[in-house]
Coordinates of C-alpha atoms and ligand atoms in Angstrom, one line a residue:
M374 CA -109.8 -41.8 54.5
R375 CA -109.5 -41.5 50.8
R376 CA -109.2 -37.9 49.6
D377 CA -111.9 -36.7 47.3
V378 CA -109.8 -36.5 44.2
R379 CA -111.6 -35.4 41.1
R380 CA -109.1 -33.2 39.3
V381 CA -105.5 -34.2 39.0
A382 CA -102.7 -32.2 37.5
V383 CA -99.5 -33.9 36.3
L384 CA -96.6 -31.6 35.9
G385 CA -94.2 -32.6 33.2
G386 CA -94.9 -34.5 30.0
G387 CA -91.9 -36.8 29.9
I388 CA -92.2 -40.6 30.1
T389 CA -92.9 -40.4 33.9
G390 CA -95.7 -37.8 33.5
L391 CA -97.4 -39.4 30.6
S392 CA -97.3 -42.9 32.0
A393 CA -98.6 -41.5 35.4
A394 CA -101.5 -39.9 33.5
F395 CA -102.2 -43.2 31.8
Y396 CA -102.2 -45.2 35.1
L397 CA -104.3 -42.6 36.8
K398 CA -107.0 -43.0 34.2
R399 CA -106.6 -46.8 34.3
I400 CA -106.9 -47.1 38.1
A401 CA -109.7 -44.6 38.4
K402 CA -111.7 -46.6 35.8
E403 CA -111.0 -49.8 37.8
Q404 CA -112.3 -48.1 40.9
G405 CA -115.4 -46.8 39.1
R406 CA -114.3 -43.2 39.6
N407 CA -114.4 -40.4 37.2
I408 CA -111.3 -38.2 37.4
E409 CA -110.1 -35.5 35.1
V410 CA -106.4 -35.4 34.3
T411 CA -104.4 -32.5 32.9
V412 CA -100.8 -32.8 31.9
L413 CA -98.9 -29.5 32.0
E414 CA -95.7 -29.5 30.0
K415 CA -93.3 -26.5 29.8
S416 CA -91.8 -27.2 26.4
D417 CA -93.4 -27.3 23.0
R418 CA -93.5 -31.1 22.8
F419 CA -94.1 -34.2 24.9
G420 CA -91.5 -36.8 25.7
G421 CA -89.0 -34.9 27.8
K422 CA -85.6 -36.7 27.4
V423 CA -87.2 -39.2 25.0
N424 CA -86.8 -37.6 21.6
T425 CA -86.6 -39.6 18.4
L426 CA -85.8 -37.9 15.1
R427 CA -86.9 -39.7 11.9
K428 CA -84.9 -38.4 9.1
N429 CA -84.0 -39.7 5.6
G430 CA -84.9 -43.2 6.6
F431 CA -82.7 -43.1 9.8
V432 CA -84.1 -43.5 13.3
I433 CA -82.0 -41.1 15.4
E434 CA -82.3 -40.9 19.2
R435 CA -81.5 -37.5 20.6
G436 CA -81.8 -38.8 24.2
P437 CA -82.2 -42.4 25.5
D438 CA -81.9 -45.1 22.8
S439 CA -83.2 -48.2 24.5
F440 CA -84.3 -49.8 27.8
L441 CA -83.5 -52.9 29.8
G442 CA -85.8 -55.7 28.9
R443 CA -85.5 -57.5 32.2
K444 CA -87.2 -54.6 34.0
L445 CA -90.8 -55.3 33.2
P446 CA -92.8 -52.1 33.6
M447 CA -91.9 -50.9 30.1
L448 CA -93.0 -54.2 28.6
R449 CA -96.3 -54.1 30.5
L450 CA -96.9 -50.6 29.3
A451 CA -96.0 -51.5 25.7
R452 CA -98.5 -54.3 25.9
E453 CA -101.3 -52.0 27.2
L454 CA -100.6 -49.7 24.3
D455 CA -100.5 -52.5 21.7
L456 CA -96.9 -51.9 20.9
L457 CA -95.4 -55.4 21.4
D458 CA -95.1 -56.0 17.6
E459 CA -93.0 -52.8 17.4
L460 CA -90.3 -54.1 19.8
V461 CA -86.8 -54.7 18.4
G462 CA -83.7 -56.2 20.1
T463 CA -80.0 -55.7 19.5
N464 CA -78.1 -57.4 16.7
P465 CA -76.8 -60.7 18.1
Q466 CA -73.6 -60.2 16.0
A467 CA -72.8 -56.8 17.6
T468 CA -71.9 -57.9 21.1
K469 CA -68.3 -56.8 21.2
T470 CA -67.6 -53.5 23.1
Y471 CA -64.3 -51.7 22.9
L472 CA -62.5 -49.7 25.5
A473 CA -60.2 -46.8 24.5
Y474 CA -56.9 -47.1 26.2
G475 CA -53.5 -45.6 25.4
G476 CA -54.9 -44.0 22.2
A477 CA -56.3 -47.2 20.7
L478 CA -59.4 -49.3 21.0
H479 CA -59.1 -52.7 22.8
P480 CA -61.8 -55.3 23.2
M481 CA -63.5 -54.8 26.6
P482 CA -61.9 -57.3 29.0
K483 CA -63.8 -60.5 29.3
G484 CA -64.8 -62.0 32.6
L485 CA -66.5 -58.9 34.0
N486 CA -70.0 -58.0 34.9
L487 CA -70.6 -54.3 35.5
G488 CA -66.9 -53.9 35.9
I489 CA -66.6 -56.6 38.6
P490 CA -64.6 -59.8 37.8
N491 CA -67.0 -62.8 37.6
D492 CA -64.7 -65.2 35.7
L493 CA -61.2 -65.2 37.2
G494 CA -59.5 -67.0 34.3
A495 CA -60.8 -64.6 31.7
F496 CA -60.1 -61.6 33.9
A497 CA -56.5 -62.7 34.4
R498 CA -55.9 -62.8 30.6
N499 CA -57.1 -59.2 29.9
S500 CA -54.6 -56.7 28.6
V501 CA -56.2 -53.5 29.9
V502 CA -55.5 -53.9 33.6
S503 CA -51.8 -54.2 34.7
P504 CA -50.6 -57.4 36.5
L505 CA -50.4 -55.4 39.7
G506 CA -53.9 -54.0 39.2
K507 CA -55.2 -57.5 38.7
L508 CA -53.5 -58.8 41.8
R509 CA -55.0 -55.9 43.8
A510 CA -58.5 -56.5 42.4
L511 CA -58.3 -60.2 43.2
D512 CA -57.2 -59.4 46.8
E513 CA -60.9 -58.4 47.2
L514 CA -61.7 -62.0 47.8
R515 CA -59.7 -61.8 51.1
L516 CA -60.7 -58.3 52.3
P517 CA -63.1 -58.2 55.2
P518 CA -66.5 -56.7 54.4
K519 CA -67.6 -53.4 55.6
T520 CA -69.6 -53.8 58.8
D521 CA -71.7 -50.6 58.9
D522 CA -74.8 -50.0 56.8
G523 CA -73.9 -46.4 55.8
D524 CA -74.0 -45.2 52.2
E525 CA -70.7 -44.5 50.4
S526 CA -69.8 -43.4 46.9
V527 CA -69.6 -45.9 44.0
G528 CA -65.9 -44.8 43.4
G529 CA -65.1 -45.2 47.1
F530 CA -66.7 -48.6 47.2
L531 CA -64.9 -49.9 44.1
E532 CA -61.5 -48.4 45.2
R533 CA -61.9 -49.9 48.7
R534 CA -62.7 -53.3 47.3
L535 CA -60.9 -53.6 43.9
G536 CA -58.2 -50.9 43.9
R537 CA -57.7 -47.6 42.1
E538 CA -56.6 -49.0 38.7
M539 CA -59.9 -51.0 38.3
V540 CA -61.8 -47.8 39.0
E541 CA -59.9 -45.7 36.4
R542 CA -59.6 -48.3 33.6
I543 CA -62.9 -50.2 34.0
G544 CA -65.3 -48.9 36.6
E545 CA -65.3 -45.3 35.5
P546 CA -66.0 -45.6 31.8
L547 CA -68.5 -48.4 32.3
L548 CA -70.5 -47.3 35.3
A549 CA -70.0 -43.6 35.3
G550 CA -71.1 -43.6 31.7
I551 CA -74.6 -44.8 32.7
H552 CA -75.0 -41.6 34.7
A553 CA -72.5 -39.4 32.9
G554 CA -71.3 -38.9 36.4
D555 CA -68.4 -38.8 38.8
L556 CA -68.1 -42.2 40.5
Y557 CA -66.7 -40.5 43.6
K558 CA -69.9 -38.4 44.0
L559 CA -72.6 -41.0 43.0
G560 CA -74.2 -42.7 46.0
L561 CA -73.9 -46.5 45.9
K562 CA -77.3 -47.3 47.5
A563 CA -79.2 -45.3 44.9
T564 CA -77.2 -46.4 41.9
F565 CA -75.7 -49.9 42.3
P566 CA -77.2 -51.3 45.6
Q567 CA -76.5 -54.8 44.4
F568 CA -72.8 -54.3 45.0
A569 CA -73.3 -53.5 48.7
E570 CA -75.7 -56.4 49.0
M571 CA -73.1 -58.8 47.6
E572 CA -70.5 -57.6 49.9
R573 CA -72.9 -58.1 52.8
K574 CA -74.1 -61.5 51.7
Y575 CA -70.9 -63.1 50.3
G576 CA -68.2 -61.0 52.1
S577 CA -66.9 -60.1 48.6
V578 CA -68.5 -58.5 45.5
I579 CA -66.3 -60.7 43.3
R580 CA -67.7 -63.8 45.0
G581 CA -71.2 -62.3 44.7
M582 CA -70.7 -61.8 40.9
I583 CA -69.3 -65.4 40.5
E584 CA -72.4 -66.8 42.3
A585 CA -74.7 -64.6 40.1
R586 CA -72.9 -66.0 37.0
K587 CA -73.4 -69.6 38.2
K588 CA -77.1 -68.9 38.6
A589 CA -77.2 -67.0 35.3
P590 CA -78.7 -69.8 33.1
V591 CA -81.5 -70.3 35.6
A592 CA -81.9 -66.6 36.2
G593 CA -81.9 -66.0 32.4
A594 CA -84.6 -68.6 31.8
K595 CA -86.7 -67.2 34.7
A596 CA -86.2 -63.7 33.4
A597 CA -87.4 -64.8 29.9
E598 CA -90.4 -66.5 31.5
A599 CA -91.2 -63.4 33.6
R600 CA -90.9 -61.3 30.4
S601 CA -93.2 -63.5 28.5
A602 CA -95.7 -63.7 31.4
A603 CA -95.6 -59.9 31.8
V604 CA -96.9 -59.6 28.3
G605 CA -99.5 -62.3 28.3
G606 CA -97.2 -65.0 26.8
A607 CA -96.2 -63.0 23.7
K608 CA -92.7 -63.5 22.3
I609 CA -90.4 -60.6 22.6
P610 CA -86.8 -60.2 21.4
P611 CA -84.5 -62.1 23.8
T612 CA -81.8 -59.4 24.0
A613 CA -80.9 -57.4 27.1
F614 CA -81.8 -54.1 25.6
L615 CA -84.9 -53.3 23.6
T616 CA -86.4 -50.4 21.7
F617 CA -89.2 -49.8 19.2
R618 CA -88.7 -50.1 15.4
R619 CA -89.5 -46.4 14.9
G620 CA -87.7 -45.3 18.0
L621 CA -88.6 -44.6 21.6
S622 CA -90.9 -41.8 20.8
T623 CA -93.3 -44.5 19.5
L624 CA -94.2 -45.0 23.2
I625 CA -94.7 -41.3 23.8
E626 CA -96.9 -40.9 20.7
A627 CA -99.0 -43.9 21.7
L628 CA -99.4 -42.5 25.2
E629 CA -100.4 -39.1 23.8
E630 CA -103.0 -40.7 21.5
R631 CA -104.4 -42.9 24.2
L632 CA -104.6 -40.1 26.8
R633 CA -106.4 -37.8 24.3
A634 CA -108.8 -40.5 23.5
E635 CA -109.6 -40.9 27.2
G636 CA -110.3 -37.2 27.6
C637 CA -107.1 -36.1 29.3
E638 CA -106.1 -32.6 28.7
L639 CA -102.5 -32.4 27.4
R640 CA -101.1 -29.0 27.4
I641 CA -97.7 -27.9 26.0
D642 CA -96.1 -24.5 26.5
A643 CA -97.6 -24.7 30.0
E644 CA -94.8 -24.0 32.5
V645 CA -95.9 -24.2 36.1
T646 CA -94.2 -21.4 38.1
A647 CA -95.8 -21.8 41.6
I648 CA -98.0 -24.0 43.7
R649 CA -100.3 -22.3 46.1
K650 CA -101.8 -24.2 49.0
P651 CA -105.5 -23.7 49.7
A652 CA -104.6 -21.7 52.8
D653 CA -102.3 -19.5 50.7
G654 CA -105.3 -17.2 50.0
A655 CA -105.9 -16.7 46.3
G656 CA -106.6 -20.4 45.4
G657 CA -108.7 -21.3 48.4
A658 CA -110.7 -18.0 48.5
E659 CA -111.3 -17.9 44.8
A660 CA -112.1 -21.6 44.7
A661 CA -114.6 -21.2 47.5
A662 CA -116.2 -18.4 45.6
G663 CA -116.3 -20.6 42.4
K664 CA -114.0 -18.2 40.6
A665 CA -111.1 -20.5 39.7
T666 CA -109.1 -18.9 36.9
A667 CA -109.0 -22.1 34.9
E668 CA -110.8 -25.3 35.4
I669 CA -109.4 -28.7 34.6
G670 CA -111.6 -30.3 31.9
A671 CA -114.4 -28.6 30.2
D672 CA -117.1 -30.6 32.0
T673 CA -115.9 -30.0 35.5
P674 CA -118.7 -28.6 37.6
A675 CA -117.9 -25.3 39.3
V676 CA -115.8 -26.0 42.3
G677 CA -118.3 -27.6 44.6
A678 CA -118.7 -28.1 48.3
A679 CA -116.5 -31.2 48.3
S680 CA -113.5 -29.4 47.0
A681 CA -114.1 -25.8 47.8
G682 CA -111.1 -24.4 49.5
T683 CA -109.2 -27.6 49.3
A684 CA -107.8 -27.3 45.8
Y685 CA -104.2 -26.5 45.0
R686 CA -103.7 -23.6 42.6
L687 CA -101.0 -23.9 40.0
E688 CA -99.7 -20.7 38.6
L689 CA -98.5 -20.8 35.0
A690 CA -95.9 -18.7 33.3
D691 CA -98.5 -17.2 30.9
G692 CA -100.3 -15.7 34.0
S693 CA -103.2 -18.3 34.0
A694 CA -103.8 -20.8 36.7
V695 CA -105.1 -24.3 37.1
E696 CA -106.8 -25.9 40.1
A697 CA -106.4 -29.5 41.2
D698 CA -107.3 -31.7 44.1
A699 CA -104.1 -33.7 43.6
V700 CA -100.9 -32.8 41.9
L701 CA -98.0 -35.0 40.7
L702 CA -94.7 -33.4 39.9
T703 CA -92.5 -35.3 37.4
L704 CA -90.0 -32.6 36.6
P705 CA -86.2 -32.4 36.9
A706 CA -85.0 -32.1 40.5
F707 CA -84.2 -28.4 40.2
A708 CA -87.7 -27.7 38.9
T709 CA -89.6 -29.8 41.3
G710 CA -87.4 -28.5 44.1
S711 CA -88.0 -24.9 43.4
L712 CA -91.8 -25.4 43.3
L713 CA -91.8 -27.3 46.6
A714 CA -89.2 -25.2 48.4
P715 CA -91.7 -22.6 49.7
H716 CA -93.6 -25.3 51.4
V717 CA -91.1 -28.0 52.5
D718 CA -87.4 -28.6 52.9
A719 CA -86.7 -29.5 49.3
S720 CA -82.9 -29.2 49.5
A721 CA -82.5 -32.9 48.6
L722 CA -83.7 -31.8 45.1
T723 CA -82.5 -28.2 44.9
T724 CA -78.9 -29.2 45.7
M725 CA -78.8 -32.3 43.4
D726 CA -76.1 -32.1 40.8
Y727 CA -76.9 -32.6 37.1
A728 CA -74.5 -33.7 34.4
S729 CA -74.7 -32.1 31.0
V730 CA -74.0 -34.1 27.8
A731 CA -74.1 -33.5 24.1
N732 CA -75.2 -36.2 21.8
I733 CA -73.6 -36.1 18.3
V734 CA -75.0 -38.4 15.7
L735 CA -73.2 -38.9 12.4
A736 CA -74.9 -40.5 9.4
Y737 CA -72.7 -41.9 6.5
D738 CA -73.1 -43.6 3.2
A739 CA -71.7 -47.2 3.4
R740 CA -69.7 -46.7 0.2
D741 CA -67.4 -44.1 1.7
F742 CA -67.3 -45.8 5.1
D743 CA -63.9 -47.1 6.1
H744 CA -64.5 -49.1 9.3
K745 CA -66.1 -52.5 9.8
L746 CA -68.2 -51.5 12.9
D747 CA -67.7 -55.1 14.3
G748 CA -69.3 -54.4 17.6
S749 CA -71.7 -52.2 19.5
G750 CA -69.3 -49.3 20.1
F751 CA -66.7 -48.1 22.6
L752 CA -66.2 -46.4 26.0
V753 CA -63.5 -43.9 26.9
P754 CA -62.1 -43.5 30.4
H755 CA -62.0 -39.9 31.5
G756 CA -58.2 -40.1 31.9
E757 CA -57.7 -40.6 28.2
G758 CA -58.4 -36.9 27.7
R759 CA -60.8 -37.3 24.7
A760 CA -63.9 -35.3 23.9
I761 CA -65.9 -38.5 23.3
T762 CA -66.9 -40.4 26.5
A763 CA -68.8 -43.2 24.7
S764 CA -69.8 -44.1 21.2
T765 CA -72.5 -46.4 20.0
W766 CA -72.1 -48.0 16.5
T767 CA -75.8 -47.5 16.2
S768 CA -76.4 -49.1 12.7
S769 CA -74.4 -52.1 13.7
K770 CA -76.1 -52.5 17.1
W771 CA -79.7 -51.7 16.0
G772 CA -80.8 -53.0 12.6
N773 CA -83.8 -50.6 12.6
T774 CA -81.8 -47.4 12.7
A775 CA -80.3 -46.9 9.3
P776 CA -81.6 -47.6 5.8
A777 CA -79.8 -50.2 3.6
G778 CA -76.4 -48.9 2.5
K779 CA -76.1 -46.4 5.3
R780 CA -74.2 -46.2 8.6
L781 CA -75.0 -44.4 11.8
I782 CA -72.7 -43.6 14.8
R783 CA -73.6 -41.8 17.9
C784 CA -71.1 -40.1 20.3
Y785 CA -71.5 -38.7 23.7
V786 CA -69.5 -35.7 24.8
G787 CA -69.6 -34.2 28.3
H788 CA -69.3 -35.4 31.9
S789 CA -70.5 -34.3 35.3
T790 CA -67.0 -33.0 36.2
D791 CA -66.6 -31.2 32.9
A792 CA -69.4 -29.7 30.9
S793 CA -67.2 -27.3 29.0
A794 CA -67.6 -29.2 25.8
L795 CA -71.2 -28.1 25.6
D796 CA -70.1 -24.5 25.2
L797 CA -68.2 -25.4 22.0
S798 CA -69.8 -24.3 18.8
D799 CA -71.3 -26.9 16.5
E800 CA -68.2 -26.7 14.3
E801 CA -65.8 -27.1 17.2
L802 CA -67.8 -30.1 18.7
T803 CA -67.9 -31.8 15.3
A804 CA -64.2 -31.3 14.8
A805 CA -63.4 -32.7 18.2
V806 CA -65.6 -35.8 17.7
K807 CA -64.3 -36.4 14.2
R808 CA -60.7 -36.2 15.5
D809 CA -61.4 -38.8 18.1
L810 CA -63.1 -41.1 15.6
R811 CA -60.1 -40.7 13.3
E812 CA -57.5 -41.3 16.0
L813 CA -59.4 -44.2 17.8
M814 CA -61.1 -45.9 14.9
G815 CA -59.1 -44.7 11.9
L816 CA -62.4 -43.4 10.5
T817 CA -61.8 -40.8 7.8
A818 CA -65.2 -40.9 5.9
E819 CA -67.2 -37.7 5.7
P820 CA -70.7 -37.9 7.2
E821 CA -73.7 -37.2 5.0
F822 CA -75.2 -35.2 7.9
I823 CA -74.7 -34.6 11.6
E824 CA -77.2 -34.0 14.3
I825 CA -76.1 -32.3 17.5
T826 CA -78.3 -32.3 20.7
R827 CA -77.1 -30.5 23.8
L828 CA -78.8 -31.9 26.9
R829 CA -77.9 -29.4 29.6
R830 CA -78.5 -30.5 33.2
S831 CA -80.0 -33.7 31.9
M832 CA -78.6 -36.5 34.1
P833 CA -79.4 -36.4 37.8
Q834 CA -76.4 -37.4 40.0
Y835 CA -77.8 -39.2 43.0
P836 CA -75.4 -38.3 45.9
V837 CA -74.3 -40.4 48.8
G838 CA -77.3 -40.5 51.2
H839 CA -79.8 -39.9 48.4
T840 CA -82.3 -42.6 49.3
D841 CA -82.6 -41.4 53.0
R842 CA -83.0 -37.8 51.9
I843 CA -85.7 -38.6 49.4
A844 CA -87.5 -40.7 52.0
A845 CA -87.4 -37.7 54.4
L846 CA -88.7 -35.4 51.7
R847 CA -91.6 -37.7 50.8
H848 CA -92.5 -38.0 54.4
E849 CA -92.6 -34.2 54.9
L850 CA -94.6 -33.8 51.6
A851 CA -97.3 -36.2 52.9
E852 CA -97.5 -34.3 56.2
R853 CA -97.5 -30.8 54.9
L854 CA -98.9 -30.9 51.4
P855 CA -101.4 -33.8 51.3
G856 CA -102.4 -34.5 47.7
I857 CA -99.0 -33.3 46.3
Y858 CA -96.7 -36.0 45.1
A859 CA -93.3 -36.0 43.4
T860 CA -91.6 -38.7 41.4
G861 CA -89.5 -39.3 38.2
A862 CA -85.9 -39.6 37.3
P863 CA -84.5 -37.6 40.3
F864 CA -86.1 -40.0 42.7
D865 CA -85.7 -43.8 42.5
G866 CA -84.0 -44.6 39.2
V867 CA -83.1 -42.9 35.9
G868 CA -83.9 -45.8 33.5
L869 CA -87.0 -45.7 31.4
P870 CA -88.5 -48.8 33.1
D871 CA -87.8 -47.2 36.5
C872 CA -89.7 -44.1 35.4
V873 CA -92.7 -46.1 34.3
E874 CA -92.7 -48.1 37.5
M875 CA -92.5 -44.9 39.6
A876 CA -95.3 -43.3 37.6
K877 CA -97.6 -46.3 38.2
A878 CA -96.7 -46.4 41.9
A879 CA -97.5 -42.7 42.2
A880 CA -100.8 -43.1 40.4
E881 CA -101.7 -45.9 42.8
Q882 CA -100.8 -43.9 45.8
M883 CA -102.7 -40.8 44.6
L884 CA -105.9 -42.7 44.1
G885 CA -105.4 -45.0 47.1
D886 CA -104.5 -42.5 49.8
Ligands
FAD183 P1 -88.0 -35.7 31.7 O1 -87.9 -36.5 30.5 O2 -86.9 -34.8 32.1 O3 -89.4 -34.9 31.7 C1 -89.7 -33.8 32.5 C2 -90.5 -32.8 31.8 O4 -90.9 -31.8 32.6 C3 -89.8 -32.2 30.6 O5 -90.5 -32.5 29.4 C4 -89.7 -30.7 30.9 O6 -89.8 -29.9 29.8 C5 -90.9 -30.6 31.9 N1 -90.8 -29.4 32.8 C6 -89.7 -28.9 33.4 N2 -90.1 -27.9 34.2 C7 -91.4 -27.8 34.1 C8 -92.4 -26.9 34.7 N3 -92.0 -26.0 35.6 N4 -93.7 -27.0 34.4 C9 -94.1 -28.0 33.5 N5 -93.2 -28.8 32.9 C10 -91.9 -28.7 33.2 N6 -82.7 -44.3 30.2 C11 -82.8 -45.5 29.7 O7 -83.5 -46.4 30.2 N7 -82.1 -45.9 28.6 C12 -81.2 -45.1 27.9 O8 -80.7 -45.4 26.9 C13 -81.0 -43.8 28.5 N8 -80.2 -42.9 27.9 C14 -80.2 -41.6 28.3 C15 -79.5 -40.7 27.5 C16 -79.5 -39.3 27.9 C17 -78.7 -38.3 27.1 C18 -80.2 -38.9 29.0 C19 -80.3 -37.4 29.4 C20 -81.0 -39.8 29.7 C21 -81.0 -41.2 29.4 N9 -81.7 -42.1 30.1 C22 -81.8 -43.4 29.6 C23 -82.5 -41.7 31.2 C24 -84.0 -41.4 30.8 O9 -84.0 -40.9 29.5 C25 -84.6 -40.4 31.8 O10 -84.3 -40.7 33.1 C26 -86.1 -40.3 31.6 O11 -86.4 -40.0 30.2 C27 -86.6 -39.2 32.5 O12 -88.0 -39.0 32.3 P2 -88.9 -38.1 33.2 O13 -90.3 -38.1 32.6 O14 -88.7 -38.4 34.6 O15 -88.2 -36.7 33.0

């Protein structure tokens, strides 16, 4: 039987929380229901990790900088918000990526997809992997596949199939970079399930990648068709990654505007510190007596018979409280975990590791700039001992990010196994980054300005067994806390389209259960 949900609280105002609020309103309208939605955000702004700074004509991303275009939920949402005209793709000339190795930048070996050889001739010619390392990698074609279905680490999988050198030189900088993580801790099923699937289906991940490459033109055409269909036939930039002309915060701003227009209550500086079940006493008793401390939405009738004693009570850091019939948590794992821990086994969340990274953006005048930026940037294997783990040549990759005559570079520092760089002062961080840029790129130009963002505990590290543990947690939540749901980056994917997809699925579940 459908729960009588009239008041919904969404905890967290990142992309997951705001899109969930959007879809809650949308679905309720389609169902002819009137629900009140309140978003409670701890910080003083909406967007969470999404955080665009517009400064001196530059578009600077302090968090994510783009999203995968082939994953459609972001495009669908962009269409709903009338943002399709704002989409921009990468510069088709800036496709080259470099890999730091032996103190210099080398073009990323060709013939690889996600670090797995998919063109054996091109892979054989690369100068980054030693002849022995290449032979070991190609041996993968003859290795028997794993027979059990158990999860393993990404590093364990790659080493087992392709050998240690491929992990260190290629896999680690490329794949670990996506999660700022330790490949030997990241669970394969939750991060790169396609690798295990290829081993199962083709007996070899290399063979799987070669097959995928053969199908690529058809798959590419189908993907383009699907993209276009997802947005009602509109043309969108054909590149793998997309963003908005004025940065990713464009989406957040549009969501905020739409939600306000639809009567949602959007609250900042509203940290939720506890969730009380109806039976916990205060919430239920007060609700039944019609004495709720704070009501969601100005027009909400006093707690009536339908919801008396059934509402959850959310306690806020400022001492106030909010009542809701249904609650969606879209917070980092440690925050969602600590709110759920009094009620269910939330150890899948409370024990999840997080990587901390710093994002250092350097803006230059083109006249003093002494590098041609002939690509999209470079990756640095951990073993190279550099402060920088990855650098995007932002103004070369994205035409929308720097005004004419200016250059923009972004560097990541910090890794799941070593967050010490985040404790460096701004001066020390800047000096370490400039040293790496000088030694690896020969860049000596002085930036016009530098923006440093420290993102502590920002990248969830899905461990081995993550998907099973999350399924168990969701099962227990449904049993013990009906009406309470949790989703977002710590659950089924960290990418922005994954977050939007999870948000929509949660909204559907909340109004469908
Ligand atoms: P968050 O953005 O973390 O939002 C959660 C919100 O909850 C925050 O605003 C927080 O303040 C709030 N909150 C916390 N505790 C409480 C509480 N108790 N009460 C109320 N509110 C609370 N993805 C891509 O697709 N492309 C990229 O290029 C990309 N690059 C990235 C670069 C970096 C540096 C990082 C860190 C991530 C990147 N990602 C990228 C991943 C992506 O940005 C995130 O997974 C996504 O933004 C997470 O959104 P979210 O809404 O789930 O969580």
